[in-house]
CSV table of C-alpha atoms and ligand atoms in Angstrom, one decimal:
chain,number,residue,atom,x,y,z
A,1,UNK,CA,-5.6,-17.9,-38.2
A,2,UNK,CA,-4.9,-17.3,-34.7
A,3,UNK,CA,-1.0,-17.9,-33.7
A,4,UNK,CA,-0.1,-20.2,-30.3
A,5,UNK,CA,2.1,-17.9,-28.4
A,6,UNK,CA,4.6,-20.2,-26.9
A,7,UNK,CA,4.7,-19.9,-23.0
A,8,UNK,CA,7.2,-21.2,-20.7
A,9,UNK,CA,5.8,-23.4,-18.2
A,10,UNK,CA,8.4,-24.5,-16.5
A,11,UNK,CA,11.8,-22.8,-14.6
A,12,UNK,CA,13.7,-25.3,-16.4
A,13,UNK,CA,12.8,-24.2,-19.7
A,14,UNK,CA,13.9,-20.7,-19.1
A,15,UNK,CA,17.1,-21.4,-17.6
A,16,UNK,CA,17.7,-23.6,-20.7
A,17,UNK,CA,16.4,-20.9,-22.9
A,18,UNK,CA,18.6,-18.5,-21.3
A,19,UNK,CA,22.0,-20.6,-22.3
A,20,UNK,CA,20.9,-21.0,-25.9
A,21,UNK,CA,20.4,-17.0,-26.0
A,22,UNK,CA,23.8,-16.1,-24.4
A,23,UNK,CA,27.3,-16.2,-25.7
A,24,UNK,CA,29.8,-17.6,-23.7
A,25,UNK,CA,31.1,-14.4,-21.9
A,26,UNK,CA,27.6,-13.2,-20.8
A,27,UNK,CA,26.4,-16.3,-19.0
A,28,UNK,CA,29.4,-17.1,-17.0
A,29,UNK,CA,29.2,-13.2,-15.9
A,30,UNK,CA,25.8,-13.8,-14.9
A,31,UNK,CA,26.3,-17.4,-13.6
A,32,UNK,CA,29.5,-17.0,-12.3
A,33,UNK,CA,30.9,-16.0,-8.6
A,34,UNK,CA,34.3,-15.2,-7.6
A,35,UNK,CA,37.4,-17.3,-6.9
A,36,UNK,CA,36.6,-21.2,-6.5
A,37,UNK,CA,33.2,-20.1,-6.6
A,38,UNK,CA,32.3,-22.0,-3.2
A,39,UNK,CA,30.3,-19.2,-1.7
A,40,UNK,CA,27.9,-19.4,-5.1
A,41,UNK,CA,28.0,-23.4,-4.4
A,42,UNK,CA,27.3,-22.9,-1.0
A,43,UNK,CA,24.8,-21.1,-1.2
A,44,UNK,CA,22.5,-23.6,-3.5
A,45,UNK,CA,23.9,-26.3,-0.9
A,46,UNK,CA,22.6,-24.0,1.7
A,47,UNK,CA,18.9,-23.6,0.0
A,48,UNK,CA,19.2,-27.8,-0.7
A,49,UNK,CA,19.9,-28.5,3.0
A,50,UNK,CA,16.7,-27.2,4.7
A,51,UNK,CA,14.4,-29.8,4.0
A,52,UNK,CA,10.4,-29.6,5.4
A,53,UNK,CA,8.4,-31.2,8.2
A,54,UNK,CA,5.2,-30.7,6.5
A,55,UNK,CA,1.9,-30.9,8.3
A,56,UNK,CA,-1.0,-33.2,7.3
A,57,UNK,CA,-5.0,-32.3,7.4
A,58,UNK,CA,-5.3,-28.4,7.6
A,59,UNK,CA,-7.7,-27.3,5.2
A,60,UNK,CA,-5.6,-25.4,2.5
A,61,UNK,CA,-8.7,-25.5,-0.4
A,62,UNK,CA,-7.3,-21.6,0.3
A,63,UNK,CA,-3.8,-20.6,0.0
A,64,UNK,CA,-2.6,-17.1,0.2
A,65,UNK,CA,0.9,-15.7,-0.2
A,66,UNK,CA,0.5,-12.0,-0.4
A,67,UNK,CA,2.5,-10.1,1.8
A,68,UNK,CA,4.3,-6.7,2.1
A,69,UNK,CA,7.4,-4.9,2.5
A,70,UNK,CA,7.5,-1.6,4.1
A,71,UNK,CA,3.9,-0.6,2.8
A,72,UNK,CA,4.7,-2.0,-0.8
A,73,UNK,CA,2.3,-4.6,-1.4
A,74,UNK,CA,3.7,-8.1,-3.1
A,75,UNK,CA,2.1,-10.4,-4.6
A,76,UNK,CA,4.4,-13.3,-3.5
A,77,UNK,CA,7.4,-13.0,-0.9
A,78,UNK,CA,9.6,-12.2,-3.8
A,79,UNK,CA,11.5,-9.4,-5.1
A,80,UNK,CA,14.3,-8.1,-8.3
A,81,UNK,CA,17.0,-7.8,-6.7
A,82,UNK,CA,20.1,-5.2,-8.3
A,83,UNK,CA,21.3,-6.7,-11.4
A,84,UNK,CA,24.1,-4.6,-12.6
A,85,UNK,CA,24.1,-4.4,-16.5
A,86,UNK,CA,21.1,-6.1,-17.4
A,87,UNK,CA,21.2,-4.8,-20.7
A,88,UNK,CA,23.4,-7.7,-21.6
A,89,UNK,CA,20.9,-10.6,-20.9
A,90,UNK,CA,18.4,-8.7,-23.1
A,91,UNK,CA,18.3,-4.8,-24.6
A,92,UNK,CA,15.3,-3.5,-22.6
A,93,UNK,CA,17.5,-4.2,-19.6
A,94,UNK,CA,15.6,-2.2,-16.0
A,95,UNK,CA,12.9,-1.4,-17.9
A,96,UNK,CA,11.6,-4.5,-19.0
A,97,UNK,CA,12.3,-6.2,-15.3
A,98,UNK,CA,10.4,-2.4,-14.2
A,99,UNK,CA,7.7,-3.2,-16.1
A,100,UNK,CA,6.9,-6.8,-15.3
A,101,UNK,CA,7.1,-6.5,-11.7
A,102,UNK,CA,4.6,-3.8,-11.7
A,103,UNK,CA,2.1,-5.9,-14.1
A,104,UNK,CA,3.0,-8.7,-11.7
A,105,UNK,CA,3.0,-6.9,-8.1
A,106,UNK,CA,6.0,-7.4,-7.0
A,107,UNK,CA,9.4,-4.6,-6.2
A,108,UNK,CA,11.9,-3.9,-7.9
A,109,UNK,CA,15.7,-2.5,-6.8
A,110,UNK,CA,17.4,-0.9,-9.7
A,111,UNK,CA,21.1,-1.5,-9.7
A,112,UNK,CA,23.1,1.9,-10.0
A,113,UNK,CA,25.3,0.5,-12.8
A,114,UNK,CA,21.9,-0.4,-15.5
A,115,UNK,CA,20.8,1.1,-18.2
A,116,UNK,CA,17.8,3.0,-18.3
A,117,UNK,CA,19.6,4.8,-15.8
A,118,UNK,CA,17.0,5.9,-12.4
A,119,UNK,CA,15.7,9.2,-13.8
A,120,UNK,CA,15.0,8.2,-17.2
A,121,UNK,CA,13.4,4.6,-15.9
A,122,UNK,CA,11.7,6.4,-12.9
A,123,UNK,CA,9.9,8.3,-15.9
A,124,UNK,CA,9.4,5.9,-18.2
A,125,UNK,CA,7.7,3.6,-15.4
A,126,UNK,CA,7.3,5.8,-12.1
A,127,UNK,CA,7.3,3.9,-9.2
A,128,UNK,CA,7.4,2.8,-6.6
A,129,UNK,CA,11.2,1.3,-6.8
A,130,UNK,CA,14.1,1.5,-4.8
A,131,UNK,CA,17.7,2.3,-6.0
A,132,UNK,CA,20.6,1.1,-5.2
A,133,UNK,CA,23.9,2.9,-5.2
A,134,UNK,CA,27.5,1.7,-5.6
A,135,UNK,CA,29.7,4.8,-3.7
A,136,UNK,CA,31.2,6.0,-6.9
A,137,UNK,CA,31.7,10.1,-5.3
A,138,UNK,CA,32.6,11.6,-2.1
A,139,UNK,CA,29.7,12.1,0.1
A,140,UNK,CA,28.4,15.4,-1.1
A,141,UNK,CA,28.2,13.5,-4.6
A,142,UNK,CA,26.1,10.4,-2.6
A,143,UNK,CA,23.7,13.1,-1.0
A,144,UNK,CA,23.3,14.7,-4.2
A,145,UNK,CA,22.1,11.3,-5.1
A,146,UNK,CA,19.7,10.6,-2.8
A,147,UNK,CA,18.2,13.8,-3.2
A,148,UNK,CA,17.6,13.2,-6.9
A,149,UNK,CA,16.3,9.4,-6.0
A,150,UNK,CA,13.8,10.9,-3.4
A,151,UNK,CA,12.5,13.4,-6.5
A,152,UNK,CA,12.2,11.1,-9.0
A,153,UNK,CA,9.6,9.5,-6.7
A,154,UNK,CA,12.2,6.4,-5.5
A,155,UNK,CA,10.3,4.7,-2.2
A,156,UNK,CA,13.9,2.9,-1.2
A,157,UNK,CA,17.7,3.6,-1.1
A,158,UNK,CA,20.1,0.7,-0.7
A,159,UNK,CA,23.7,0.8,0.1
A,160,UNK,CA,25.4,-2.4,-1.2
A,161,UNK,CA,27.8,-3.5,1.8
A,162,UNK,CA,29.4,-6.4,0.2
A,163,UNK,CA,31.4,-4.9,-2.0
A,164,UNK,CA,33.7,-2.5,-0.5
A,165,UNK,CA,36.5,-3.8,-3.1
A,166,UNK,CA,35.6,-5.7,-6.4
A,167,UNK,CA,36.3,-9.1,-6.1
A,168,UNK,CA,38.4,-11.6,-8.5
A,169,UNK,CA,36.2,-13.0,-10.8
A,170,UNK,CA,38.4,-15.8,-12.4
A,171,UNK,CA,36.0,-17.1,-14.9
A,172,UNK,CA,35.6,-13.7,-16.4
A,173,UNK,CA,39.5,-12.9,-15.7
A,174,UNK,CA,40.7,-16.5,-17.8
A,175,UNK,CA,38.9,-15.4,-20.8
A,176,UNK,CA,39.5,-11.5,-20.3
A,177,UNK,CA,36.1,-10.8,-20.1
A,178,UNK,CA,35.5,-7.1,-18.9
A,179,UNK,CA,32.0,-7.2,-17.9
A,180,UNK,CA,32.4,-3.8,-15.4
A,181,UNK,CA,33.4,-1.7,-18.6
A,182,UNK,CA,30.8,1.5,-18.4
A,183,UNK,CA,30.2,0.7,-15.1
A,184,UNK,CA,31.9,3.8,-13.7
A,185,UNK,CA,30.2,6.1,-16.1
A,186,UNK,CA,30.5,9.4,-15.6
A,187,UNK,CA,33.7,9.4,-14.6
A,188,UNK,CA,33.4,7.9,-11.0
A,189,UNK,CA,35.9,6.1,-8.6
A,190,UNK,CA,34.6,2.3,-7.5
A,191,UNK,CA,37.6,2.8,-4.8
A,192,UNK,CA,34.9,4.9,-2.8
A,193,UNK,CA,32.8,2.1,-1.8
A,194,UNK,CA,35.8,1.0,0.3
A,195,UNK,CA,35.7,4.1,2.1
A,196,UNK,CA,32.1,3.4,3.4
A,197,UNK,CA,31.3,3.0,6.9
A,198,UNK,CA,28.5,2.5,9.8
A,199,UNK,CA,29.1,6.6,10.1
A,200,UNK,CA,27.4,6.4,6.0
A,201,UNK,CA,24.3,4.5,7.4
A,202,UNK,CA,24.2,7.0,10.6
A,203,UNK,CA,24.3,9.9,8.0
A,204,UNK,CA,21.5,8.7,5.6
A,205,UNK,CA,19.0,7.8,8.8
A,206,UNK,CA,20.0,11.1,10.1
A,207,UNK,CA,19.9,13.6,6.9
A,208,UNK,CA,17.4,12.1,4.2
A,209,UNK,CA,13.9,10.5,5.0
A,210,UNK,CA,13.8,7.4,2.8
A,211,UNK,CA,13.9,4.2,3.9
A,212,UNK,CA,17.2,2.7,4.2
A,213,UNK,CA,18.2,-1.0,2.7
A,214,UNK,CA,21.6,-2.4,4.0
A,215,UNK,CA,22.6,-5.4,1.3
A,216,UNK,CA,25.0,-7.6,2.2
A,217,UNK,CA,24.9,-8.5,5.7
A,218,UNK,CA,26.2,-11.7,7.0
A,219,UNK,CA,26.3,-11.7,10.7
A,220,UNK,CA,23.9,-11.1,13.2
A,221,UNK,CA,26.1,-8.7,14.7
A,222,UNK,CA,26.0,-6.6,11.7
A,223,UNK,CA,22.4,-7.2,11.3
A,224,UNK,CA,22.1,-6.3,15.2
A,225,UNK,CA,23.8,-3.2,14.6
A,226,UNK,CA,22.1,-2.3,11.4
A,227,UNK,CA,18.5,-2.4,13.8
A,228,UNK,CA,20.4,-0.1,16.1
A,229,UNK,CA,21.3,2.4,13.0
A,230,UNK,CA,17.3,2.4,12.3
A,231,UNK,CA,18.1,0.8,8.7
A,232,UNK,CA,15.1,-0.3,7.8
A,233,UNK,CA,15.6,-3.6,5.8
A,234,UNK,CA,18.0,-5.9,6.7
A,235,UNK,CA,19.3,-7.1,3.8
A,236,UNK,CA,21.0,-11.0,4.2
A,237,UNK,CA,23.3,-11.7,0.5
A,238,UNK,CA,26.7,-12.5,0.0
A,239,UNK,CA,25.8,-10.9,-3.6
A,240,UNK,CA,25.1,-14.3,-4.7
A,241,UNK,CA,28.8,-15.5,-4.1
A,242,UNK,CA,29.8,-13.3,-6.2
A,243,UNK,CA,32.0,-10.8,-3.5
A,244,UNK,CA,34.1,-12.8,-0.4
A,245,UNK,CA,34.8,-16.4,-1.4
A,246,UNK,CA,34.3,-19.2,1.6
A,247,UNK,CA,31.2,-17.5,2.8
A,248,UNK,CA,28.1,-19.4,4.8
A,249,UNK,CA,25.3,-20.0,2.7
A,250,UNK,CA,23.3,-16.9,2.9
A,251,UNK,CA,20.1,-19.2,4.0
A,252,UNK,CA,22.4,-20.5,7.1
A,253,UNK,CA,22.9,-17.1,8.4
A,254,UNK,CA,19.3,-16.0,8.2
A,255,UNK,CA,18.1,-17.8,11.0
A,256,UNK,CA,20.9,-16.0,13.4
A,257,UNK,CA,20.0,-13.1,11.6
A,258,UNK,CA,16.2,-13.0,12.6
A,259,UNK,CA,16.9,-13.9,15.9
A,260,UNK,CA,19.2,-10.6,16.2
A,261,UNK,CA,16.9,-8.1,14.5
A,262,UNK,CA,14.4,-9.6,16.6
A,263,UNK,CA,11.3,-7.9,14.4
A,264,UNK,CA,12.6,-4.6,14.3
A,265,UNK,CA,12.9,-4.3,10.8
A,266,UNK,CA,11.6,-6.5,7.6
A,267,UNK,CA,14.5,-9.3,6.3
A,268,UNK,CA,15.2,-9.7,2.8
A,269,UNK,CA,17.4,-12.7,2.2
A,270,UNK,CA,19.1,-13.7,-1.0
A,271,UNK,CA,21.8,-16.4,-2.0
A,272,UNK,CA,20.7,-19.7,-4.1
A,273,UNK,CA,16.7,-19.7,-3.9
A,274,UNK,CA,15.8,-20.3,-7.6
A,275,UNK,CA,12.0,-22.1,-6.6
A,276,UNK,CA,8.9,-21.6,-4.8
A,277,UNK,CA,9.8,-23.9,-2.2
A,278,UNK,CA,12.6,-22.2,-1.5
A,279,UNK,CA,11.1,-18.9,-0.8
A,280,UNK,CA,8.7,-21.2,1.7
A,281,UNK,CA,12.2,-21.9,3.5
A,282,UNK,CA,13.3,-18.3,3.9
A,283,UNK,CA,10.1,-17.8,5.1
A,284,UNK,CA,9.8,-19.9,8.0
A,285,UNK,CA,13.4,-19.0,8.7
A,286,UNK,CA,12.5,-15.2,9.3
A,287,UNK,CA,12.8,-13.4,5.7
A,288,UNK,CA,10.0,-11.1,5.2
A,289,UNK,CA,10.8,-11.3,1.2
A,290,UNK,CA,13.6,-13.1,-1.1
A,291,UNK,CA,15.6,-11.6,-3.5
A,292,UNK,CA,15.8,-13.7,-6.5
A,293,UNK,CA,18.7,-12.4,-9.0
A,294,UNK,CA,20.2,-14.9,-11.2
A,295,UNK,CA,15.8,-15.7,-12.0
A,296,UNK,CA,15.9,-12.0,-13.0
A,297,UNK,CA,18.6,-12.6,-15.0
A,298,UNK,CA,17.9,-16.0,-16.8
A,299,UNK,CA,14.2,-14.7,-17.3
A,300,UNK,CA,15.3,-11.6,-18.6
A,301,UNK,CA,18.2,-13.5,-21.2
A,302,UNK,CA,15.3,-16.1,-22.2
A,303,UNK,CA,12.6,-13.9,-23.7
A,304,UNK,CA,12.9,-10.4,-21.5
A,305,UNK,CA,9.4,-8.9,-20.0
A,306,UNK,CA,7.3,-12.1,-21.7
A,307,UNK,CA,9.8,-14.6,-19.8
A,308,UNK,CA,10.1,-12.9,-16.5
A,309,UNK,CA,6.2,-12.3,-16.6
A,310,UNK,CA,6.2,-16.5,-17.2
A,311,UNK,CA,8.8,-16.9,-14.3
A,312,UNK,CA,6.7,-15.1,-12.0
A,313,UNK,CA,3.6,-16.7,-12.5
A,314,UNK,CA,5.3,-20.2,-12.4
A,315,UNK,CA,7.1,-19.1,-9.3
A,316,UNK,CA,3.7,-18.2,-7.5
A,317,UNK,CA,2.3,-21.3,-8.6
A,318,UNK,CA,5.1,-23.3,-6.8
A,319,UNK,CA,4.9,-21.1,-3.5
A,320,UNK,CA,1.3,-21.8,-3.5
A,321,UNK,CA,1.7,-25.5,-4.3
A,322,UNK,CA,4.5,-25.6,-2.0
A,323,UNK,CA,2.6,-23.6,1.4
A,324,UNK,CA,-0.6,-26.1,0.7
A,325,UNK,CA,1.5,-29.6,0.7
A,326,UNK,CA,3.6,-28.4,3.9
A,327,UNK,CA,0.2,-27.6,5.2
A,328,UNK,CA,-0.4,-23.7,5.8
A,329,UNK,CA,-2.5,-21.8,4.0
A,330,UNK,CA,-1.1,-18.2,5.4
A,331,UNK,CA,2.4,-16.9,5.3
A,332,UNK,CA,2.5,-16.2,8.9
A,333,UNK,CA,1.9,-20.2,9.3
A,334,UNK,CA,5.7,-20.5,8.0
A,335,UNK,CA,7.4,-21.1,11.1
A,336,UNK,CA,11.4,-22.8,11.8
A,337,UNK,CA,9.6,-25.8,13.1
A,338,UNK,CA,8.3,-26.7,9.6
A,339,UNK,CA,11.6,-26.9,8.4
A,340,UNK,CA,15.3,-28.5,9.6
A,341,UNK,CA,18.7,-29.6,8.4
A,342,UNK,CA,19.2,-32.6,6.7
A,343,UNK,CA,22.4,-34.7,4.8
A,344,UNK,CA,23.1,-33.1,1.0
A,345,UNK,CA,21.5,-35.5,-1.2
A,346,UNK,CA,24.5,-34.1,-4.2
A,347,UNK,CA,26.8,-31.9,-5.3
A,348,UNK,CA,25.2,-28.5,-5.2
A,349,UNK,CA,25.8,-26.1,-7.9
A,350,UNK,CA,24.1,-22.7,-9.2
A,351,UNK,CA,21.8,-24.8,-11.8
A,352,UNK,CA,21.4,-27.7,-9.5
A,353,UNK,CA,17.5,-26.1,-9.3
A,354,UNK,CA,17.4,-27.7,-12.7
A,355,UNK,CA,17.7,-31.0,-12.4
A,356,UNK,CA,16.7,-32.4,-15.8
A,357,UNK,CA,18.8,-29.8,-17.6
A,358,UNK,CA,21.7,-32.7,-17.5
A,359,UNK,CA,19.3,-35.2,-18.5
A,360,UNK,CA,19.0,-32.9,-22.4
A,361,UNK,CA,14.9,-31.2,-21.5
B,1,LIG,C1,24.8,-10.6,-13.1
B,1,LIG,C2,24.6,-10.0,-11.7
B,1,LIG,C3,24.8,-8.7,-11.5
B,1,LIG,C4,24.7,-8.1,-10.2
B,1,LIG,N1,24.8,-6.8,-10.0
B,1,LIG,C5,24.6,-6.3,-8.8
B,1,LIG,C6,24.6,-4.9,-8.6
B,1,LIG,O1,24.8,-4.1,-9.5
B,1,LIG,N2,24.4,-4.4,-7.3
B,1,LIG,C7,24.1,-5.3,-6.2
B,1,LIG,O2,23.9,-4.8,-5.1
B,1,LIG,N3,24.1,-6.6,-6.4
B,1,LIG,C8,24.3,-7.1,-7.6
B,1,LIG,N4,24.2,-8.5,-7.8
B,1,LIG,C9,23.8,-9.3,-6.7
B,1,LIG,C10,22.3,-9.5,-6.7
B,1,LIG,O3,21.6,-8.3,-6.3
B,1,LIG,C11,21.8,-10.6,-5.6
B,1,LIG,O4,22.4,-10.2,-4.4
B,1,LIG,C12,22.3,-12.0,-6.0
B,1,LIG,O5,22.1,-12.2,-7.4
B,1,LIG,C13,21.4,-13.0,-5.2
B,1,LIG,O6,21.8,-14.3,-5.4
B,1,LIG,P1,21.1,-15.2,-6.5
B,1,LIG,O7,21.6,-14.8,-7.9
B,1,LIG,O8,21.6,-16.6,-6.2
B,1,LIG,O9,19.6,-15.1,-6.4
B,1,LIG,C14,24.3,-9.0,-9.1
B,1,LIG,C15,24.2,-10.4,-9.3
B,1,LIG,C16,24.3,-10.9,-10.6
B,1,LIG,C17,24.0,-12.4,-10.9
């Protein structure tokens, strides 16, 4: 007898999975921001806001929504973004996101605080990847870093900009809930991210040829001055509300963003975009990809590799479904005039992707 393997078909299910999976303490650490949370509310309300002006009558019978990012091919606009401490949502942790986005075609960005750490994942599953580092050394300490990224065949280094100080996370602080504990393995000092500045992003362009994520950027000053730099993505997050309280939503900023980078350098834009649909908005708002994290980390908590595999499939499906009814059937049809503002139609919060969660599916 032949056994049904039990797919997810829908993102509600997994998100609903997910809370069934995870004790109290690990899903408001992965669901959670910091202070009132309005940035993490924001954001979603952001993502809710932009609402389409589709077009009617283009052929669409073909839809495509390949694209790439610096020469990495993708199967869908969509990447893993840095999930520090995966290993809580589910024990393979990196390597089982590492493996599905490679069976799947899409990038990942390993978080400097995850187990596998880079070396051993970079040979368990070689890449291409691109690491992220949280400043935890003086700079001969970050170099020796890079250096060891660049061998172990990394094709990206990201510096994380948004967190120059660890913010006040006041669900986790109520219940005493010390999700950074091992974070700082090794012995190193989190007080050197705050010690980080532009003269950090001039010295990695100038010493070490791998491309160069900034992560965090808000403005299009910043973003303005990161295409000055020669960084080579500009990375658009308010690390999913989960830094500087009373931030824009990240999907606000974007379109300020594009206009200052002014193509010359790929946009990644996280910040509330749980859906196919909303990838379509960051699209036709100027993001060359979108970083989807708290997906990663639902998927990953409801079933690991099998899950996210499922997430991405059902996420491709809705980008596709999404492109044809707006009518394009190419990503480079995604332009700001198929999208504007509109009123909130509700309260936006970070599940608010998953309506029928309140209604008991
Ligand atoms: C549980 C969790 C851990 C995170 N850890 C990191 C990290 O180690 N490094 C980093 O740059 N960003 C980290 N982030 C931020 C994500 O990379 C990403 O910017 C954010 O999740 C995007 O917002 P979204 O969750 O609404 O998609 C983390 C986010 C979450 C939810």
């Amino acid at each position: 007898m032949g056994s049904i393997v039990a797919r997810f078909l829908t993102l509600h299910e997994i998100a609903r999975k997910a809370r069934q999976n995870l004790d109290q303490g690990a899903w408001d650490y992965l669901v959670g921001g910091a202070d009132t949370e309005s940035s993490l509310r924001r954001n979603r309300a952001g993502v809710e806001s932009w609402v389409f002006k589709p077009r009617i009558l283009n052929e669409v019978t073909e839809v495509s929504c390949a694209t790439e990012l610096l020469g990495h091919e993708l199967r869908m606009p969509v990447i893993m973004p840095p999930i520090g401490s995966i290993q809580v949502f589910e024990e393979s942790g990196a390597a089982g996101v590492a493996r599905a986005v490679q069976e799947f075609g899409l990038l990942q960005v390993l978080s400097s605080v995850c187990l596998p750490d880079f070396e051993a994942l970079a040979e368990q599953y070689p890449g291409p990847r691109v690491y992220q580092l949280y400043l935890i050394g003086d700079q001969a300490w970050m170099d020796d870093i890079i250096e060891r990224a660049i061998a172990a065949g990394y094709t990206g280094f990201c510096l994380t900009a948004d967190t120059q100080t660890y913010s006040r996370r006041e669900r986790d602080i109520l219940k005493r809930y010390v999700p950074l504990s091992g974070r700082v393995a090794g012995g190193g000092d989190f007080n050197y991210q705050a010690s980080m500045t532009w003269d950090t992003v001039a010295h990695i362009k100038d010493k070490f040829d791998i491309p160069l994520y900034i992560k965090g950027v808000a403005t299009g000053e910043d973003a303005a001055r990161c295409a000055e730099l020669g960084v080579d993505v500009v990375w658009v997050s308010n690390h999913g509300g989960r830094q500087l309280d009373h931030t824009r939503a990240c999907i606000d900023a974007l379109p300020e963003v594009a206009a200052a980078v002014d193509g010359r350098a790929p946009i990644i834009v996280d910040g509330g975009f749980m859906r196919g649909a909303d990838v379509v908005k960051a699209r036709c708002l100027g993001a060359t990809a979108v970083a989807m994290g708290r997906i990663e980390g639902l998927a990953m908590a409801a079933g690991g590799y099998d899950a996210l595999m499922d997430a991405f499939t059902i996420l491709e499906q809705e980008v596709r479904t999404s492109m044809a009814l707006a009518g394009v059937n190419q990503l480079d049809q995604l332009t700001p005039d198929l999208v504007t503002k509109d009123v909130s139609i509700g309260p936006a919060h970070v599940l608010s992707a998953f309506p029928f969660l309140s209604e008991g599916y």
